JSON list of C-alpha atoms in Angstrom, two decimals:
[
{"chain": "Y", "resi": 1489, "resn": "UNK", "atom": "CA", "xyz": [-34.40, 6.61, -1.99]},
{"chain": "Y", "resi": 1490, "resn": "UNK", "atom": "CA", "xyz": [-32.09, 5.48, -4.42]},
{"chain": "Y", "resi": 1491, "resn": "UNK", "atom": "CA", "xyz": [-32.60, 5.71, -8.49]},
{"chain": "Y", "resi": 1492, "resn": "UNK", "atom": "CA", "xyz": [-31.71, 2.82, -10.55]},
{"chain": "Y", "resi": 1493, "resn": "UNK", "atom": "CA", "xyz": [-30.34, 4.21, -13.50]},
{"chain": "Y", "resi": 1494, "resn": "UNK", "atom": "CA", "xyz": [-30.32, 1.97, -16.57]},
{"chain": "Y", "resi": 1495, "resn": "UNK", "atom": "CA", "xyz": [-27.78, 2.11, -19.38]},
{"chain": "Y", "resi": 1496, "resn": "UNK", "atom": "CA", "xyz": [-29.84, 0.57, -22.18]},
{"chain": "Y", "resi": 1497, "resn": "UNK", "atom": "CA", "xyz": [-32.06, 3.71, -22.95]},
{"chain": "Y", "resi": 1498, "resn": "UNK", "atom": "CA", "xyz": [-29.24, 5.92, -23.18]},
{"chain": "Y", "resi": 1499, "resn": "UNK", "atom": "CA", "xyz": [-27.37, 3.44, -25.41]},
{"chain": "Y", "resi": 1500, "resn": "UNK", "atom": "CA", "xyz": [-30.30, 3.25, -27.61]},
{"chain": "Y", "resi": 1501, "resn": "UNK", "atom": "CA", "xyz": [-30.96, 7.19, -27.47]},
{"chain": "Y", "resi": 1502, "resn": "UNK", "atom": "CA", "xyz": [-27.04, 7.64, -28.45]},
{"chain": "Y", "resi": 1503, "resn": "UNK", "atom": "CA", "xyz": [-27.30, 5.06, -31.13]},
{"chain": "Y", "resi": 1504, "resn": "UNK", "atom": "CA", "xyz": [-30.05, 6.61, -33.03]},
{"chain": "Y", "resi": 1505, "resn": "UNK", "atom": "CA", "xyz": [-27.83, 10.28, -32.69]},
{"chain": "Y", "resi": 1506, "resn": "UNK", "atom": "CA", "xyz": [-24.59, 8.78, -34.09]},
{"chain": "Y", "resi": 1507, "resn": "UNK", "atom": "CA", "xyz": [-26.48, 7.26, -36.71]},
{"chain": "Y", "resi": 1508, "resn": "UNK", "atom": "CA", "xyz": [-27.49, 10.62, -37.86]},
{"chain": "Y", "resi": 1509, "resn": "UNK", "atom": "CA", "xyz": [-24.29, 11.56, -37.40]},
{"chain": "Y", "resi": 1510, "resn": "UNK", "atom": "CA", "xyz": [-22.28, 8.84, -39.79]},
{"chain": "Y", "resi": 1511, "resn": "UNK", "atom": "CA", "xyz": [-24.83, 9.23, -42.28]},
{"chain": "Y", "resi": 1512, "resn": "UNK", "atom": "CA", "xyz": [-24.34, 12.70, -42.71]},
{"chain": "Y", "resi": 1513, "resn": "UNK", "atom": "CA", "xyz": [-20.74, 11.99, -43.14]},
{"chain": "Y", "resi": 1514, "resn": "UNK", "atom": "CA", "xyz": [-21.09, 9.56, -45.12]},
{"chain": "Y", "resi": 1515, "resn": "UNK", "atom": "CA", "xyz": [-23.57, 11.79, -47.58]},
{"chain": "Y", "resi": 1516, "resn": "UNK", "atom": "CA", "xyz": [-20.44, 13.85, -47.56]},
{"chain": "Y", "resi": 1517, "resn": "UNK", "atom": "CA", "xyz": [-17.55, 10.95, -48.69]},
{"chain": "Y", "resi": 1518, "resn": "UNK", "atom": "CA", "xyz": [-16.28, 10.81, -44.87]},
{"chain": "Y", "resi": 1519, "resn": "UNK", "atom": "CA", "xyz": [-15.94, 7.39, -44.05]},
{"chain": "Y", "resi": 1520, "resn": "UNK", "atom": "CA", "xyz": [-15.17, 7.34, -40.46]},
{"chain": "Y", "resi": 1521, "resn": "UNK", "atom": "CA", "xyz": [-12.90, 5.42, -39.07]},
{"chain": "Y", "resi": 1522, "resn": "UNK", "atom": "CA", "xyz": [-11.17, 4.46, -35.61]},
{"chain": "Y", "resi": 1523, "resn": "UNK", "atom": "CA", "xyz": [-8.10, 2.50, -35.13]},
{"chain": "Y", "resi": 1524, "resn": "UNK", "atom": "CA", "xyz": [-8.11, 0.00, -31.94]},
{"chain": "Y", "resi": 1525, "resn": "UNK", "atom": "CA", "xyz": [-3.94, -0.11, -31.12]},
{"chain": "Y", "resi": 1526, "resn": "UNK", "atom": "CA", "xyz": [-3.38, -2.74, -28.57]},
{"chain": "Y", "resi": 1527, "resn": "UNK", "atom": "CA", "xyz": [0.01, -4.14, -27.68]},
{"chain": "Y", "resi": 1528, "resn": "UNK", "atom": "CA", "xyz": [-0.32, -8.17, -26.45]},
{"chain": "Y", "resi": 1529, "resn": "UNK", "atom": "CA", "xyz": [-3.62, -10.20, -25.82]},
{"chain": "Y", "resi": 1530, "resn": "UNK", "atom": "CA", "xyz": [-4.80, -9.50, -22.32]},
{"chain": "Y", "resi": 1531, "resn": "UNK", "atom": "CA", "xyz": [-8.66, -10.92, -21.70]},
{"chain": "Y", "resi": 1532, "resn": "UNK", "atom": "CA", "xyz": [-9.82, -7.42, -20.60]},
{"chain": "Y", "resi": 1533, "resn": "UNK", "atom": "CA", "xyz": [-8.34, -5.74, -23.32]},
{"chain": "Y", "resi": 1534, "resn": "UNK", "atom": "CA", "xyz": [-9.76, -8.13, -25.90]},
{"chain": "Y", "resi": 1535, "resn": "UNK", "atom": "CA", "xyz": [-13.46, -8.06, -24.66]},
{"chain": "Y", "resi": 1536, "resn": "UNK", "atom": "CA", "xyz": [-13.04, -4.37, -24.46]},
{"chain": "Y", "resi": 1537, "resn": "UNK", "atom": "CA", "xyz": [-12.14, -4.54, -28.05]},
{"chain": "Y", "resi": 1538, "resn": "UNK", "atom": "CA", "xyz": [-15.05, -6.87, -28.79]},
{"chain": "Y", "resi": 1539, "resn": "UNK", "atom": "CA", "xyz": [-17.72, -3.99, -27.33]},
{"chain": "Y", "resi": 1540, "resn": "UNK", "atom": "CA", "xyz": [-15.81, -1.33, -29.58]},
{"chain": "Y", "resi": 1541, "resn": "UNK", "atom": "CA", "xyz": [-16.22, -2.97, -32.51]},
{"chain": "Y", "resi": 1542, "resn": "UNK", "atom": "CA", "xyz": [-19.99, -4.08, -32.07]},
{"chain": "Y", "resi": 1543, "resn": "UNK", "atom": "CA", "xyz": [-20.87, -0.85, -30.74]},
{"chain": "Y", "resi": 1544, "resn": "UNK", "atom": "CA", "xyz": [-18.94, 1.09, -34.07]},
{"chain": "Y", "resi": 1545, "resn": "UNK", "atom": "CA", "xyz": [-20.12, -1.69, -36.50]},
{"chain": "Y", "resi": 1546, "resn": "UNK", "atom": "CA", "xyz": [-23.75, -1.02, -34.93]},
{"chain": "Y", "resi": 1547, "resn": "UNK", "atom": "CA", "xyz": [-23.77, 2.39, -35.63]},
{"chain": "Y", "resi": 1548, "resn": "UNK", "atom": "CA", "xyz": [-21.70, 2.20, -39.36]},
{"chain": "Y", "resi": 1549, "resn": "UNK", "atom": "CA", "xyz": [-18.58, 3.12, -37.97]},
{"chain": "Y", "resi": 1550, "resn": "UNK", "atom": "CA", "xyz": [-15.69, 1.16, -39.84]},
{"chain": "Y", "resi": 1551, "resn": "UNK", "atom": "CA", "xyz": [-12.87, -0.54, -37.31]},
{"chain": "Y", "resi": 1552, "resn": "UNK", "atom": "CA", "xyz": [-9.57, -1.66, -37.66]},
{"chain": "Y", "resi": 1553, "resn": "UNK", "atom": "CA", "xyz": [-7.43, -3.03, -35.26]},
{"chain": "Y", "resi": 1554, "resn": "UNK", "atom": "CA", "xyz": [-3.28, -3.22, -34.91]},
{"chain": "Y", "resi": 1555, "resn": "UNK", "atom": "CA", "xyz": [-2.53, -5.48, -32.69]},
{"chain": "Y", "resi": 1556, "resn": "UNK", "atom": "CA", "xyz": [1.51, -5.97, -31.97]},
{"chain": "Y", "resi": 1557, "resn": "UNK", "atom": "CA", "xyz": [3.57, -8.90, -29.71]},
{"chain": "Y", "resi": 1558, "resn": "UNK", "atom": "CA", "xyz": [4.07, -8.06, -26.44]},
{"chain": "Y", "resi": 1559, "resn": "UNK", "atom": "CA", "xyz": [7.87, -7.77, -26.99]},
{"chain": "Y", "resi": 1560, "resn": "UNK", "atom": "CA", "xyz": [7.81, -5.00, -29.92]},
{"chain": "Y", "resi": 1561, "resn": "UNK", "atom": "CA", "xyz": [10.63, -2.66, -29.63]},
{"chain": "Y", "resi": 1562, "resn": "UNK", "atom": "CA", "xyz": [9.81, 0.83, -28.78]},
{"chain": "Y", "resi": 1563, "resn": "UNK", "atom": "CA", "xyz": [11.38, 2.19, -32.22]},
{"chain": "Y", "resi": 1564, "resn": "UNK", "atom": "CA", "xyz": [8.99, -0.63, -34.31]},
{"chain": "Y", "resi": 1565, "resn": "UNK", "atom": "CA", "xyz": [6.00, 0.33, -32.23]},
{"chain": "Y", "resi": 1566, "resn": "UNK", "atom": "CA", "xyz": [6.80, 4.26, -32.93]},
{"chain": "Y", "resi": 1567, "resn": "UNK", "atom": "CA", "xyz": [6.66, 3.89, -36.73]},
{"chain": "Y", "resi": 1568, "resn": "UNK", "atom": "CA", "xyz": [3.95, 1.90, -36.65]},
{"chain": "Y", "resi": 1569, "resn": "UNK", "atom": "CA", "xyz": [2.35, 3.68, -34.88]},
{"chain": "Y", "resi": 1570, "resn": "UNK", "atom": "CA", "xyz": [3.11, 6.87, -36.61]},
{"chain": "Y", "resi": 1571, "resn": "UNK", "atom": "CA", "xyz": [2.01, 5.17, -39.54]},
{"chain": "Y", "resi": 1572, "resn": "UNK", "atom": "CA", "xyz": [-1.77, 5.11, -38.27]},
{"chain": "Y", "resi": 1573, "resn": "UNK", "atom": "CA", "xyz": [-1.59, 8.40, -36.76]},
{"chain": "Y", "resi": 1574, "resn": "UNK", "atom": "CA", "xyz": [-0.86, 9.91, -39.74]},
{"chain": "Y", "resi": 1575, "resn": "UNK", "atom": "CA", "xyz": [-3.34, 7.66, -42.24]},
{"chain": "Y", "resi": 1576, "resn": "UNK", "atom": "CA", "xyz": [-5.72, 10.28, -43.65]},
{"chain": "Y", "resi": 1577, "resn": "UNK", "atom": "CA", "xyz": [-8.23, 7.87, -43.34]},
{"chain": "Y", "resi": 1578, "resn": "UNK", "atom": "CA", "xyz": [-8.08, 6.98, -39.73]},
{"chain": "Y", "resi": 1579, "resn": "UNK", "atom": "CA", "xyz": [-9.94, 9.49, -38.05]},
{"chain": "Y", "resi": 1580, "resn": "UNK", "atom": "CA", "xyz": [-9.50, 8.32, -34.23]},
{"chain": "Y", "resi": 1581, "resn": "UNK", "atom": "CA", "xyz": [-7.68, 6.04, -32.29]},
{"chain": "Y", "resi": 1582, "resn": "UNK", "atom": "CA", "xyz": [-8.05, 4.07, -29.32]},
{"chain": "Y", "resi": 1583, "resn": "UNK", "atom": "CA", "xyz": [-5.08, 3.35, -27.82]},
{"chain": "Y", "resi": 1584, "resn": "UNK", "atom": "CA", "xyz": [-4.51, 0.65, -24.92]},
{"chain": "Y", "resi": 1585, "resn": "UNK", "atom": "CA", "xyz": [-2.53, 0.80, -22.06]},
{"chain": "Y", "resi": 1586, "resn": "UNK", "atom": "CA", "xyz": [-0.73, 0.32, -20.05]},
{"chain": "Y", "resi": 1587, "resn": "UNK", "atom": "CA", "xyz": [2.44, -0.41, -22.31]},
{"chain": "Y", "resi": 1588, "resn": "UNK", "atom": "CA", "xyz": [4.79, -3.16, -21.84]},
{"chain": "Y", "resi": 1589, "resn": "UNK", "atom": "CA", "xyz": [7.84, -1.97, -20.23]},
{"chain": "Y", "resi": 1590, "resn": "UNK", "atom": "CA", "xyz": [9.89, -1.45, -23.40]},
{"chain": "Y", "resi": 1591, "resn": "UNK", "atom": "CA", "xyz": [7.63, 1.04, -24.91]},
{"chain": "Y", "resi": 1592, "resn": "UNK", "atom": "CA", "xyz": [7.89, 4.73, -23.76]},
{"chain": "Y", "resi": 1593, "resn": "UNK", "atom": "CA", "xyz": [4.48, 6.30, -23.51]},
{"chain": "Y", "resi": 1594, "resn": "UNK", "atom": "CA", "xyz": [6.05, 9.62, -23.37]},
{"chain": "Y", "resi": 1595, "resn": "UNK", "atom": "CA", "xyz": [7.29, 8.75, -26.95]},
{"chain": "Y", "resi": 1596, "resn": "UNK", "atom": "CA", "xyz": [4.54, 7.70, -28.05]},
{"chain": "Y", "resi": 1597, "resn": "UNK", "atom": "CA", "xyz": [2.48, 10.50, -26.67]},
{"chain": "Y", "resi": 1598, "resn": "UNK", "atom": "CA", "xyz": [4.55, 13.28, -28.35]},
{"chain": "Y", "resi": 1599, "resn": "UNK", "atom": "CA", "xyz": [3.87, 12.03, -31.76]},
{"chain": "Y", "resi": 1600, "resn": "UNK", "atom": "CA", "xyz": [-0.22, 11.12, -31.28]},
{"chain": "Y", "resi": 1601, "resn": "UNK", "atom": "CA", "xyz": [-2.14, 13.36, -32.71]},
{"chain": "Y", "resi": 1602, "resn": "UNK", "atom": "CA", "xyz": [-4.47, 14.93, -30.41]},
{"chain": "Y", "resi": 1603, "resn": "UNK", "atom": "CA", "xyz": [-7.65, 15.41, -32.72]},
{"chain": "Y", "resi": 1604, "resn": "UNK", "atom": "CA", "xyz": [-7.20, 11.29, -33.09]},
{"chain": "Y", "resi": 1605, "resn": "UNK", "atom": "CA", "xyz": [-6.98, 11.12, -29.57]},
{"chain": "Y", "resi": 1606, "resn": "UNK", "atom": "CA", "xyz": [-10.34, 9.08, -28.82]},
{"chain": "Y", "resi": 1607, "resn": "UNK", "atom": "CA", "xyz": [-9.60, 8.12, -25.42]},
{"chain": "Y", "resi": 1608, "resn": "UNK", "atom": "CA", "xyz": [-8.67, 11.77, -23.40]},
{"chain": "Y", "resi": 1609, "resn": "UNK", "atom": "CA", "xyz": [-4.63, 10.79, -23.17]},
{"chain": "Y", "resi": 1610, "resn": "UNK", "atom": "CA", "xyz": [-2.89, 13.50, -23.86]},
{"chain": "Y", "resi": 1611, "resn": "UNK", "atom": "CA", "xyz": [-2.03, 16.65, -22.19]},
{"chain": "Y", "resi": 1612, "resn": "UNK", "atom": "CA", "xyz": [-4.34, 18.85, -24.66]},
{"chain": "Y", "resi": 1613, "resn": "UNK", "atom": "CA", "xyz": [-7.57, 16.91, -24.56]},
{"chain": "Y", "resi": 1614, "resn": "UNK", "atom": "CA", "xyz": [-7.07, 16.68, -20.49]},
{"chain": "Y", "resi": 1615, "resn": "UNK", "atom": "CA", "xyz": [-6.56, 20.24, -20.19]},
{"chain": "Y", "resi": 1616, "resn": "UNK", "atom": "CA", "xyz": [-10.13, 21.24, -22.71]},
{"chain": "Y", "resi": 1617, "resn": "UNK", "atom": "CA", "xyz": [-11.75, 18.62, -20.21]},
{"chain": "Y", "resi": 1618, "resn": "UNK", "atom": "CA", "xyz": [-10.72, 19.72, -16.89]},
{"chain": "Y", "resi": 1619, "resn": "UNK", "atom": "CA", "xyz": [-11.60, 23.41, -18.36]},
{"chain": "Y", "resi": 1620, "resn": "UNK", "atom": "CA", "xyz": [-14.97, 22.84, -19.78]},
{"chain": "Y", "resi": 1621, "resn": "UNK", "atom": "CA", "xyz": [-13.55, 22.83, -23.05]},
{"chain": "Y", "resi": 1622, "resn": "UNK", "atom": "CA", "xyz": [-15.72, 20.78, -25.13]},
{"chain": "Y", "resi": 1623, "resn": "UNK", "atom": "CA", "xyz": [-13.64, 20.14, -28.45]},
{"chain": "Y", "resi": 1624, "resn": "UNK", "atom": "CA", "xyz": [-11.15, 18.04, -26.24]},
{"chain": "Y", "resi": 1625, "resn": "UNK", "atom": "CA", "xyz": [-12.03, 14.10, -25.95]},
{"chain": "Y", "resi": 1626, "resn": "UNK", "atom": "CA", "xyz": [-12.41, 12.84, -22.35]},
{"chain": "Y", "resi": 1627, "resn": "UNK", "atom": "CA", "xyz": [-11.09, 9.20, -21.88]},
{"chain": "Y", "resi": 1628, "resn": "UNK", "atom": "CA", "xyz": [-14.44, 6.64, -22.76]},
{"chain": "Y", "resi": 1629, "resn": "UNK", "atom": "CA", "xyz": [-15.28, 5.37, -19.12]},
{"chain": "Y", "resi": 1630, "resn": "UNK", "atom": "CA", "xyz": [-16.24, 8.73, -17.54]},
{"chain": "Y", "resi": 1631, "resn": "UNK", "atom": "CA", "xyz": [-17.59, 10.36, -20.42]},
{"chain": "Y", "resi": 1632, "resn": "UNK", "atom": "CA", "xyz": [-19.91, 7.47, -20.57]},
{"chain": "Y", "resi": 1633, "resn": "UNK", "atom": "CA", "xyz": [-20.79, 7.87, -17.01]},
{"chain": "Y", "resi": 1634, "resn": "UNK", "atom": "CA", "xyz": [-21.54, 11.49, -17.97]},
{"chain": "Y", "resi": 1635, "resn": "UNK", "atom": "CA", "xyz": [-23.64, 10.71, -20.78]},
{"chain": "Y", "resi": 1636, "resn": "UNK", "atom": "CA", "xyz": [-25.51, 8.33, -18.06]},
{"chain": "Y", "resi": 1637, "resn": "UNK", "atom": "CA", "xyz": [-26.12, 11.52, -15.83]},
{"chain": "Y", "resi": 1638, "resn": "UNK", "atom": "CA", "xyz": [-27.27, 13.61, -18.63]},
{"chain": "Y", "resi": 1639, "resn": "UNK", "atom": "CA", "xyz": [-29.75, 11.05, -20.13]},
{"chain": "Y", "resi": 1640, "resn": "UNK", "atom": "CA", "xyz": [-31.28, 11.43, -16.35]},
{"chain": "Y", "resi": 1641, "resn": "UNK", "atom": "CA", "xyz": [-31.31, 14.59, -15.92]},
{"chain": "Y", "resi": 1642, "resn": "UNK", "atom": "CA", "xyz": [-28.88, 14.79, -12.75]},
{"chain": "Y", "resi": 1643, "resn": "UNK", "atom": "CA", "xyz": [-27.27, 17.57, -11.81]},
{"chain": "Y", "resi": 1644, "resn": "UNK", "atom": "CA", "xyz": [-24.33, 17.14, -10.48]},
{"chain": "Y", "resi": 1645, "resn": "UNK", "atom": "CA", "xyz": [-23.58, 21.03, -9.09]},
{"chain": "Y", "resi": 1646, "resn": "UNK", "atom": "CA", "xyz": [-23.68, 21.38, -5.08]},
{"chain": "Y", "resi": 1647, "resn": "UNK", "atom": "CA", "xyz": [-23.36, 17.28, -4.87]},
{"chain": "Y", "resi": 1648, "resn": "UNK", "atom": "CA", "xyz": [-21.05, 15.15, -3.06]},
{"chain": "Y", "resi": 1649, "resn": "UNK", "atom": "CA", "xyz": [-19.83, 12.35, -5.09]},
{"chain": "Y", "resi": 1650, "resn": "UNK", "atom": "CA", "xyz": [-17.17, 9.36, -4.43]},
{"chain": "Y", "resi": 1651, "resn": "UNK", "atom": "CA", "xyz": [-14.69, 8.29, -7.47]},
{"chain": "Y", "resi": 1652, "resn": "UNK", "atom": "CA", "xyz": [-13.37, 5.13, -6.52]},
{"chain": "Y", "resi": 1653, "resn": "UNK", "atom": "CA", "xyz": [-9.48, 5.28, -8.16]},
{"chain": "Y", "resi": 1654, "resn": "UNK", "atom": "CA", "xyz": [-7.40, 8.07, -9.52]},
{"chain": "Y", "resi": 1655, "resn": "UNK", "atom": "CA", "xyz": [-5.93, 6.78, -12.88]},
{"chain": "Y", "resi": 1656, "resn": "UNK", "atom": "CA", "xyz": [-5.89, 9.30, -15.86]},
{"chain": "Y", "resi": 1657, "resn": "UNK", "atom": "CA", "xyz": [-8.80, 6.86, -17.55]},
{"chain": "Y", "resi": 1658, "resn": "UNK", "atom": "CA", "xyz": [-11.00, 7.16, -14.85]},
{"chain": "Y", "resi": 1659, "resn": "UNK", "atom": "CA", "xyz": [-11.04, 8.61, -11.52]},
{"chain": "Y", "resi": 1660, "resn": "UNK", "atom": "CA", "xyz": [-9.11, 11.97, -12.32]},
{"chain": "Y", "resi": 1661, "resn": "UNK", "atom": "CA", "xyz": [-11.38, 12.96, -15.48]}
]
């Protein structure tokens, strides 16, 4: 027999955590912040960016977003974004993808800072997750699946499971 598992207790269990967390911050001057960097205006990207920013606002996160024309040169989208990557302030980004074709993600991967790296793209943070490693940040949609699993109490060791895909956002992690 087959378990429904539902997503609003373990959104409302994680709320009431972060809280905790941001508050402590906050008690000690950290302001957190996380940087939404999205190239263009497609639908998905922008309702994605919707449920960021009510999800951060909801939990006193602050959010800023950079959002550039789909025909930004790769050099003006490198020093821009260098320019949030290295703003003391910022202290994670979310960065979308995929790129338009002028951009090189390589690029733009070997200047990101990895401990800003919110969303599990680069090499470091993929390597701590594949190896157990939690200080690295897995990308959002599986860790949230693993949150899921943990609210319930499933273990996953022994199990058969089917990812559907194999992207680095998804099926891989």
């Amino acid at each position: 027999m087959a378990e429904i598992l539902k997503g609003m207790p373990v959104v409302k269990h994680m709320k009431e955590s972060q809280l905790e967390q941001v508050e402590k911050l906050r008690e000690n001057g950290v302001i957190p912040k996380l940087a939404i960097v999205r190239i263009g205006e497609k639908p998905d990207d922008l309702s994605y960016e919707r449920g960021v920013i009510k999800r951060f606002s909801g939990v006193n996160i602050d959010v800023e977003v950079f959002e550039y024309p789909e025909n930004i040169s790769n050099d003006e989208f490198i020093k821009a974004f260098e320019k949030i990557n290295n703003d003391d302030k910022i202290h994670g980004i979310l960065l979308f993808r995929p790129f338009p074709k002028t951009i090189d993600e390589k690029q733009v991967i070997s200047v990101f800072n990895p401990a800003k790296d919110m969303d599990g793209m680069l090499n470091e943070n993929i390597a701590k997750v594949f190896s157990g490693d939690d200080s690295g940040y897995a990308p959002c949609t599986p860790q949230a699946v693993m949150e899921l699993l943990d609210y319930y109490n499933i273990d996953l060791t022994g199990k058969k499971v089917t990812v559907v895909g194999r992207s680095m956002v998804v099926g891989k992690p």
